[in-house]
CSV table of C-alpha atoms in Angstrom, one decimal:
chain,number,residue,atom,x,y,z
A,781,MET,CA,0.0,0.0,0.0
A,782,LYS,CA,2.8,2.4,0.9
A,783,ASN,CA,4.6,1.5,-2.3
A,784,SER,CA,1.5,2.3,-4.4
A,785,ILE,CA,1.1,5.7,-2.8
A,786,LYS,CA,4.8,6.5,-3.4
A,787,LEU,CA,4.4,5.5,-7.1
A,788,ILE,CA,1.3,7.7,-7.5
A,789,MET,CA,3.1,10.7,-6.0
A,790,LEU,CA,6.1,10.1,-8.2
A,791,LEU,CA,4.0,10.0,-11.3
A,792,LEU,CA,2.2,13.3,-10.3
A,793,ILE,CA,5.6,15.0,-9.7
A,794,ILE,CA,6.9,13.9,-13.1
A,795,ALA,CA,3.6,15.1,-14.8
A,796,VAL,CA,3.9,18.6,-13.3
A,797,PHE,CA,7.6,18.9,-14.2
A,798,THR,CA,6.9,17.8,-17.8
A,799,GLY,CA,4.1,20.3,-18.1
A,800,LEU,CA,6.3,23.1,-16.9
A,801,LEU,CA,9.1,22.1,-19.2
A,802,CYS,CA,6.8,22.1,-22.3
A,803,ALA,CA,5.4,25.5,-21.4
A,804,CYS,CA,8.9,27.0,-21.2
A,805,ASN,CA,10.0,25.5,-24.5
A,806,LYS,CA,6.9,26.7,-26.4
A,807,LYS,CA,7.8,29.5,-28.9
A,808,PRO,CA,5.7,32.7,-28.3
A,809,LEU,CA,4.0,34.4,-31.2
A,810,SER,CA,4.4,37.9,-29.8
A,811,GLU,CA,5.9,40.0,-27.0
A,812,GLU,CA,2.8,39.3,-24.9
A,813,ASN,CA,3.8,35.6,-24.6
A,814,CYS,CA,7.0,36.7,-22.8
A,815,ASP,CA,6.0,38.0,-19.4
A,816,ALA,CA,8.7,40.6,-19.2
A,817,GLY,CA,9.0,41.2,-22.9
A,818,HIS,CA,11.7,39.8,-25.2
A,819,ASN,CA,15.3,40.5,-24.4
A,820,LEU,CA,16.8,40.2,-27.9
A,821,VAL,CA,20.5,39.6,-28.1
A,822,GLN,CA,22.5,39.2,-31.3
A,823,SER,CA,23.3,35.6,-31.8
A,824,SER,CA,24.8,35.6,-35.3
A,825,TYR,CA,25.8,38.2,-38.0
A,826,THR,CA,26.7,37.6,-41.7
A,827,ALA,CA,28.0,40.8,-43.4
A,828,PRO,CA,26.6,41.6,-46.9
A,829,THR,CA,28.9,42.0,-49.9
A,830,CYS,CA,28.6,43.6,-53.4
A,831,LYS,CA,27.2,40.3,-54.7
A,832,THR,CA,25.4,38.7,-51.7
A,833,THR,CA,23.0,39.9,-49.0
A,834,GLY,CA,23.9,39.5,-45.3
A,835,GLU,CA,21.9,38.4,-42.3
A,836,GLU,CA,21.6,39.4,-38.6
A,837,VAL,CA,20.0,37.0,-36.1
A,838,LYS,CA,18.8,38.1,-32.6
A,839,LYS,CA,17.5,35.7,-29.9
A,840,CYS,CA,15.4,36.2,-26.7
A,841,SER,CA,17.6,35.3,-23.7
A,842,ARG,CA,14.5,34.2,-21.8
A,843,CYS,CA,12.2,32.4,-24.2
A,844,GLY,CA,14.4,31.7,-27.1
A,845,PHE,CA,12.4,33.8,-29.6
A,846,GLU,CA,14.5,34.5,-32.8
A,847,SER,CA,14.4,37.6,-35.1
A,848,LYS,CA,16.1,37.6,-38.5
A,849,THR,CA,17.0,40.7,-40.6
A,850,THR,CA,18.2,40.5,-44.2
A,851,LEU,CA,20.9,43.0,-45.0
A,852,LEU,CA,21.0,44.5,-48.6
A,853,THR,CA,24.0,44.3,-50.9
A,854,ILE,CA,26.5,47.1,-50.7
A,855,ASN,CA,28.2,49.1,-53.6
A,856,HIS,CA,31.4,47.9,-55.3
A,857,ASP,CA,34.6,49.1,-53.7
A,858,TYR,CA,36.5,50.1,-56.8
A,859,ILE,CA,40.2,50.7,-56.7
A,860,VAL,CA,42.0,52.2,-59.7
A,861,LYS,CA,44.4,49.7,-61.2
A,862,SER,CA,45.6,51.4,-64.4
A,863,THR,CA,45.2,54.7,-66.3
A,864,THR,CA,45.9,55.7,-69.9
A,865,GLU,CA,46.2,59.5,-70.2
A,866,SER,CA,44.1,61.5,-72.7
A,867,THR,CA,45.6,63.8,-75.4
A,868,CYS,CA,43.9,66.7,-77.3
A,869,THR,CA,42.9,64.2,-80.0
A,870,THR,CA,42.5,60.8,-78.3
A,871,ARG,CA,40.5,60.0,-75.2
A,872,GLY,CA,42.3,58.1,-72.5
A,873,SER,CA,40.8,55.4,-70.1
A,874,GLN,CA,40.9,54.3,-66.5
A,875,THR,CA,40.4,50.7,-65.3
A,876,SER,CA,39.2,49.9,-61.7
A,877,GLU,CA,38.7,46.6,-59.8
A,878,CYS,CA,36.4,45.9,-56.9
A,879,SER,CA,38.3,44.9,-53.8
A,880,MET,CA,35.5,42.5,-52.7
A,881,CYS,CA,34.4,40.7,-55.9
A,882,HIS,CA,37.3,41.6,-58.2
A,883,GLU,CA,34.8,42.8,-60.9
A,884,THR,CA,36.5,45.4,-63.2
A,885,LYS,CA,35.2,48.4,-65.1
A,886,THR,CA,36.8,50.8,-67.7
A,887,GLU,CA,35.8,54.5,-68.1
A,888,SER,CA,36.6,56.9,-71.0
A,889,LEU,CA,38.4,60.1,-70.0
A,890,GLU,CA,37.7,63.6,-71.4
A,891,LEU,CA,40.0,65.0,-74.1
A,892,LYS,CA,42.6,67.5,-73.0
A,893,ASP,CA,42.5,71.2,-74.2
A,894,HIS,CA,44.7,72.1,-77.2
A,895,ASN,CA,47.9,73.8,-76.2
A,896,TYR,CA,48.0,76.6,-78.8
A,897,GLU,CA,51.0,78.8,-79.6
A,898,LEU,CA,51.2,81.9,-81.9
A,899,ILE,CA,53.0,80.9,-85.1
A,900,SER,CA,52.4,83.9,-87.4
A,901,THR,CA,51.0,87.4,-87.5
A,902,THR,CA,49.7,89.4,-90.5
A,903,PRO,CA,49.4,93.1,-89.5
A,904,SER,CA,46.3,95.2,-90.3
A,905,SER,CA,46.1,98.4,-92.4
A,906,CYS,CA,43.4,101.0,-92.3
A,907,THR,CA,41.5,99.2,-95.1
A,908,VAL,CA,42.4,95.4,-94.6
A,909,LYS,CA,42.1,93.5,-91.4
A,910,GLY,CA,45.2,91.5,-90.3
A,911,SER,CA,45.2,88.2,-88.5
A,912,LYS,CA,47.0,86.0,-85.9
A,913,THR,CA,47.4,82.3,-86.5
A,914,TYR,CA,47.8,79.8,-83.7
A,915,LYS,CA,48.8,76.0,-83.8
A,916,CYS,CA,48.5,73.3,-81.2
A,917,LYS,CA,51.9,72.0,-79.9
A,918,ASN,CA,50.5,68.5,-79.6
A,919,CYS,CA,48.6,68.1,-82.9
A,920,ASP,CA,48.0,69.8,-86.3
A,921,ARG,CA,44.9,71.8,-85.2
A,922,ASN,CA,45.2,75.5,-85.9
A,923,TYR,CA,43.0,78.6,-86.0
A,924,SER,CA,43.1,82.3,-86.9
A,925,GLU,CA,41.6,85.5,-85.5
A,926,ASP,CA,41.1,88.9,-87.1
A,927,ILE,CA,43.0,92.0,-85.9
A,928,ASP,CA,41.0,95.3,-85.9
A,929,LEU,CA,41.6,97.8,-88.7
A,930,LEU,CA,44.1,100.6,-87.9
A,931,ASP,CA,42.9,104.2,-87.7
A,932,HIS,CA,43.4,106.3,-90.8
A,933,ASP,CA,46.5,108.4,-90.8
A,934,TYR,CA,44.9,111.7,-92.0
A,935,LYS,CA,46.8,114.7,-93.1
A,936,LEU,CA,45.4,118.2,-93.9
A,937,VAL,CA,45.3,118.8,-97.7
A,938,LYS,CA,43.1,121.9,-98.0
A,939,THR,CA,41.5,124.6,-95.9
A,940,SER,CA,38.5,126.7,-97.1
A,941,PRO,CA,38.2,129.7,-94.8
A,942,SER,CA,34.9,130.8,-93.2
A,943,THR,CA,33.1,134.0,-93.8
A,944,CYS,CA,30.4,135.6,-91.6
A,945,VAL,CA,27.7,133.8,-93.6
A,946,VAL,CA,29.4,130.6,-94.9
A,947,HIS,CA,31.1,128.0,-92.8
A,948,GLY,CA,34.5,127.1,-94.0
A,949,SER,CA,36.0,123.6,-93.8
A,950,LYS,CA,39.2,121.6,-93.4
A,951,HIS,CA,39.8,118.7,-95.8
A,952,TYR,CA,41.9,115.7,-94.9
A,953,LYS,CA,43.2,112.6,-96.8
A,954,CYS,CA,44.6,109.4,-95.4
A,955,ARG,CA,48.3,108.8,-96.1
A,956,ASP,CA,47.8,105.1,-96.7
A,957,CYS,CA,44.5,105.0,-98.7
A,958,THR,CA,41.9,107.1,-100.5
A,959,ALA,CA,39.7,107.9,-97.4
A,960,THR,CA,38.9,111.5,-96.8
A,961,LYS,CA,37.1,113.6,-94.2
A,962,SER,CA,36.1,117.2,-93.7
A,963,GLU,CA,35.6,119.4,-90.6
A,964,GLN,CA,33.3,122.4,-90.5
A,965,LEU,CA,34.8,125.6,-89.2
A,966,GLU,CA,33.0,128.2,-87.1
A,967,LEU,CA,31.6,131.3,-88.8
A,968,ALA,CA,34.0,134.2,-89.0
A,969,GLU,CA,33.3,137.6,-87.3
A,970,HIS,CA,31.5,140.3,-89.4
A,971,LYS,CA,33.9,142.7,-91.1
A,972,TYR,CA,32.1,145.9,-90.1
A,973,GLU,CA,32.9,149.3,-91.7
A,974,THR,CA,31.3,152.5,-90.5
A,975,LYS,CA,29.2,154.3,-93.2
A,976,THR,CA,27.0,157.3,-93.4
A,977,VAL,CA,23.7,156.7,-95.2
A,978,GLU,CA,21.3,159.4,-96.4
A,979,ALA,CA,17.7,159.2,-95.3
A,980,THR,CA,15.0,158.7,-98.0
A,981,CYS,CA,11.2,159.0,-97.9
A,982,PHE,CA,11.0,155.2,-97.0
A,983,THR,CA,14.2,154.4,-95.1
A,984,HIS,CA,16.0,156.1,-92.2
A,985,GLY,CA,19.4,157.5,-92.7
A,986,GLY,CA,22.3,158.0,-90.2
A,987,THR,CA,25.5,156.4,-89.2
A,988,ILE,CA,25.6,152.6,-89.5
A,989,LYS,CA,28.1,149.7,-89.2
A,990,GLU,CA,27.9,147.6,-92.4
A,991,CYS,CA,29.6,144.3,-92.9
A,992,SER,CA,31.7,144.4,-96.2
A,993,VAL,CA,30.9,140.6,-96.7
A,994,CYS,CA,27.2,140.1,-95.9
A,995,HIS,CA,26.1,143.8,-95.7
A,996,ASP,CA,24.6,143.2,-92.3
A,997,LYS,CA,23.8,146.6,-90.9
A,998,ASN,CA,23.8,147.9,-87.3
A,999,PRO,CA,22.6,151.5,-86.9
A,1000,LEU,CA,24.7,153.7,-84.6
A,1001,GLU,CA,22.7,156.9,-85.0
A,1002,GLU,CA,19.4,157.1,-86.9
A,1003,THR,CA,18.0,160.1,-88.7
A,1004,PRO,CA,14.2,160.5,-89.6
A,1005,LEU,CA,12.6,159.8,-92.9
A,1006,LEU,CA,12.4,162.5,-95.5
A,1007,THR,CA,9.1,164.3,-96.1
A,1008,HIS,CA,7.7,163.8,-99.5
A,1009,ASP,CA,8.1,166.8,-101.8
A,1010,PHE,CA,5.4,166.5,-104.5
A,1011,SER,CA,6.0,168.6,-107.6
A,1012,ALA,CA,3.4,169.9,-110.0
A,1013,ASP,CA,3.3,166.6,-111.9
A,1014,GLY,CA,2.3,164.8,-108.7
A,1015,TYR,CA,5.6,162.9,-108.2
A,1016,CYS,CA,7.9,163.3,-105.2
A,1017,THR,CA,11.2,165.0,-106.0
A,1018,HIS,CA,13.1,162.8,-103.5
A,1019,CYS,CA,11.8,159.3,-104.2
A,1020,GLY,CA,9.6,159.6,-107.3
A,1021,ILE,CA,6.4,158.1,-105.8
A,1022,TYR,CA,3.0,159.6,-106.9
A,1023,GLU,CA,1.2,161.8,-104.4
A,1024,THR,CA,-1.8,159.4,-104.1
A,1025,LEU,CA,0.5,156.5,-103.0
A,1026,PHE,CA,-1.8,154.1,-104.7
A,1027,ASP,CA,-4.0,153.9,-107.8
A,1028,ILE,CA,-6.7,151.4,-108.6
A,1029,ASP,CA,-5.7,149.2,-111.5
A,1030,LYS,CA,-7.5,146.3,-113.3
A,1031,LEU,CA,-10.8,147.1,-111.6
A,1032,ASN,CA,-13.3,144.3,-112.3
A,1033,VAL,CA,-17.0,144.6,-111.4
A,1034,SER,CA,-19.8,142.1,-112.1
A,1035,TRP,CA,-23.3,142.5,-110.8
A,1036,ILE,CA,-26.2,140.3,-111.6
A,1037,LYS,CA,-29.3,141.6,-109.8
A,1038,GLN,CA,-31.5,138.7,-110.9
A,1039,THR,CA,-29.3,136.3,-108.8
A,1040,ASP,CA,-28.5,138.9,-106.2
A,1041,PHE,CA,-24.8,138.3,-106.6
A,1042,GLY,CA,-22.1,140.9,-107.0
A,1043,GLN,CA,-18.3,141.2,-107.1
A,1044,ILE,CA,-15.8,144.1,-107.0
A,1045,GLU,CA,-12.1,143.4,-107.2
A,1046,GLY,CA,-9.0,145.2,-108.2
A,1047,ASP,CA,-5.3,145.8,-107.5
A,1048,LEU,CA,-3.8,148.7,-105.6
A,1049,VAL,CA,-0.8,149.8,-107.7
A,1050,THR,CA,2.0,152.2,-106.5
A,1051,LYS,CA,3.2,154.8,-109.1
A,1052,PHE,CA,6.8,155.9,-109.4
A,1053,SER,CA,8.4,158.1,-111.9
A,1054,ASP,CA,11.1,155.4,-112.1
A,1055,ALA,CA,9.4,152.0,-112.8
A,1056,THR,CA,12.2,150.1,-111.1
A,1057,LYS,CA,11.4,151.6,-107.7
A,1058,SER,CA,9.1,150.1,-105.1
A,1059,VAL,CA,7.9,150.7,-101.5
A,1060,PRO,CA,10.0,148.7,-99.0
A,1061,ASP,CA,8.2,146.1,-96.9
A,1062,SER,CA,9.3,147.8,-93.7
A,1063,TYR,CA,7.5,151.0,-94.7
A,1064,TRP,CA,4.1,149.5,-93.8
A,1065,LYS,CA,5.1,149.3,-90.2
A,1066,ASP,CA,4.1,152.9,-89.7
A,1067,HIS,CA,1.6,153.5,-92.6
A,1068,THR,CA,-1.9,152.3,-92.9
A,1069,VAL,CA,-4.0,152.5,-96.0
A,1070,THR,CA,-7.8,152.8,-95.8
A,1071,LEU,CA,-10.0,151.5,-98.6
A,1072,THR,CA,-13.6,152.9,-98.3
A,1073,ILE,CA,-16.5,151.6,-100.5
A,1074,SER,CA,-19.8,153.5,-100.5
A,1075,MET,CA,-22.9,152.3,-102.4
A,1076,TYR,CA,-25.6,154.7,-103.7
A,1077,ASP,CA,-29.1,154.2,-105.2
A,1078,LYS,CA,-30.5,155.7,-108.4
A,1079,ASP,CA,-31.2,159.0,-106.7
A,1080,ASN,CA,-27.5,159.2,-105.6
A,1081,GLU,CA,-28.5,158.7,-102.0
A,1082,LEU,CA,-26.0,156.8,-99.8
A,1083,LEU,CA,-27.2,153.4,-99.0
A,1084,GLU,CA,-24.3,151.9,-97.1
A,1085,THR,CA,-20.5,152.5,-96.6
A,1086,HIS,CA,-17.7,150.3,-95.2
A,1087,SER,CA,-14.0,150.8,-94.7
A,1088,PHE,CA,-11.2,148.2,-94.8
A,1089,GLN,CA,-7.7,148.9,-93.4
A,1090,SER,CA,-4.4,147.4,-94.6
A,1091,THR,CA,-2.4,145.1,-92.3
A,1092,THR,CA,1.2,144.0,-92.4
A,1093,LEU,CA,1.4,140.2,-92.5
A,1094,PRO,CA,4.9,138.8,-92.0
A,1095,PHE,CA,6.2,136.3,-94.6
A,1096,GLU,CA,9.4,134.4,-95.0
A,1097,GLY,CA,12.5,136.5,-95.8
A,1098,ALA,CA,11.1,139.9,-94.8
A,1099,ASN,CA,10.7,141.9,-91.6
A,1100,TYR,CA,7.3,143.1,-92.6
A,1101,GLY,CA,4.7,141.7,-94.9
A,1102,LYS,CA,3.3,142.9,-98.2
A,1103,LEU,CA,0.4,145.3,-98.0
A,1104,THR,CA,-2.9,143.4,-97.6
A,1105,ILE,CA,-6.3,144.8,-97.4
A,1106,GLN,CA,-8.2,143.5,-94.4
A,1107,TYR,CA,-10.2,140.4,-95.2
A,1108,VAL,CA,-14.0,140.2,-95.7
A,1109,ARG,CA,-16.3,137.3,-95.3
A,1110,VAL,CA,-16.6,135.1,-98.4
A,1111,SER,CA,-19.4,132.5,-98.3
A,1112,GLY,CA,-19.0,132.0,-94.6
A,1113,GLU,CA,-15.1,131.5,-94.8
A,1114,LEU,CA,-12.4,133.9,-93.8
A,1115,GLY,CA,-9.5,134.7,-96.1
A,1116,ASP,CA,-6.7,137.2,-96.6
A,1117,PHE,CA,-6.2,138.9,-100.0
A,1118,LYS,CA,-2.5,139.4,-100.6
A,1119,ALA,CA,-0.3,141.3,-103.1
A,1120,ASN,CA,-1.8,144.8,-102.7
A,1121,GLN,CA,-5.2,143.5,-103.8
A,1122,PHE,CA,-8.7,144.2,-102.6
A,1123,LEU,CA,-11.7,141.9,-103.2
A,1124,ILE,CA,-15.3,142.5,-102.2
A,1125,PHE,CA,-17.9,139.8,-102.5
A,1126,PRO,CA,-21.4,141.2,-101.8
A,1127,ASP,CA,-22.3,137.5,-101.2
A,1128,GLU,CA,-24.0,135.6,-98.4
A,1129,GLY,CA,-22.7,136.8,-95.0
A,1130,ASN,CA,-21.1,139.9,-96.5
A,1131,ILE,CA,-21.2,143.2,-94.5
A,1132,PHE,CA,-23.2,144.9,-97.2
A,1133,SER,CA,-26.9,144.2,-96.7
A,1134,LYS,CA,-29.1,142.4,-99.2
A,1135,GLU,CA,-31.3,145.5,-99.6
A,1136,THR,CA,-28.2,147.6,-100.5
A,1137,ARG,CA,-27.0,145.1,-103.0
A,1138,GLN,CA,-30.4,145.0,-104.7
A,1139,ASN,CA,-30.9,148.8,-104.9
A,1140,CYS,CA,-27.4,150.2,-105.5
A,1141,THR,CA,-26.7,151.6,-109.0
A,1142,SER,CA,-23.2,153.1,-108.3
A,1143,PHE,CA,-20.4,152.9,-105.8
A,1144,LYS,CA,-17.5,155.1,-104.8
A,1145,ILE,CA,-14.0,153.9,-103.9
A,1146,GLU,CA,-11.7,156.1,-101.7
A,1147,LEU,CA,-8.1,155.4,-100.9
A,1148,SER,CA,-6.4,157.3,-98.1
A,1149,CYS,CA,-3.1,157.2,-96.3
A,1150,ASP,CA,-1.5,159.8,-94.0
A,1151,GLY,CA,0.9,162.1,-95.9
A,1152,TYR,CA,-0.8,161.4,-99.3
A,1153,LYS,CA,-3.7,162.7,-101.2
A,1154,THR,CA,-6.9,160.7,-101.1
A,1155,ILE,CA,-8.1,159.3,-104.4
A,1156,GLU,CA,-11.8,159.1,-105.1
A,1157,LYS,CA,-13.4,157.2,-108.0
A,1158,THR,CA,-17.1,156.6,-108.7
A,1159,TYR,CA,-18.4,153.8,-110.9
A,1160,ASP,CA,-21.8,153.2,-112.4
A,1161,ILE,CA,-22.7,149.6,-111.8
A,1162,GLU,CA,-25.1,149.5,-114.8
A,1163,LYS,CA,-22.4,150.6,-117.2
A,1164,MET,CA,-19.4,149.1,-115.5
A,1165,SER,CA,-17.7,146.0,-116.9
A,1166,ILE,CA,-13.9,145.9,-116.9
A,1167,GLU,CA,-11.3,148.7,-116.9
């Protein structure tokens, strides 16, 4: 009986110990199966190469759990074994060998720069570019580059002197070619001479400085105009102008009552005893001519009268303009009548009324200017055509 009990107890002890041993040797699936967590310790290590992968194995010191990590291959470790140097025409090469797998590779090297030296020079002139030629010391390669033209070597060959109105110049020619150039000179000073000028009826006299080259005049002392001295024939003994200053020439009158349209035009002509003389433009600065036109009916009663005064309009090349009778309105447009001419259009918008234009049978023209006699002329419209 006692032996049976001992046997049963021994079997129980063996069973418990076997159970504990199996539980300890069982491989856990996760950290939760290891009460205190895995304590991984490297158990083996195989280094990777440029051809094969490596491996690292870690093992839990408590439960025996293993962790494996694959290590990737590494780059080749190339070491230069031989080199063939490049030239300026042939590429060299470099051969390397891997220290781990002994694999080799060959790489092409860049060409070297040419080593140029100057071998010849052709100098430039002022018309033809020169050049420099270079050749490589290590091969037959060569090239050339242009040299800039030289400046012309000018020499003075002629001088045209300036006057006070015309620029002079200096002319140059190149000693080595046909190139020429010119330089403009400044105007020269006026060559003034003092002169005494007698006054006329139209121009002041006095002492002046006059340039002997361009006749530019600078008054030093001015004397007044002469007073006209009209003789019995009506012409001034000083200047030869007629005492009325102007006469009316080429008068043209057209008047068509049926259409209520009329026109009076003519030229104001100066009269001189010498036909080559004329009134200077500057004279009109101080003299005003008045043209008066008066219209009368059949009973010689004045219907309407209007006056027009001359103006001095400047034009190119003169200090004062030609005499111009003041404009009148022509068909609604304004215009100036030049060259000592007057023109009257009893047209739409004219200063003469429609009633006057319908009833007038004659008109009178008066020309007046200070210092001269007034001229009066009357014209019968019914009989008037062209004079």
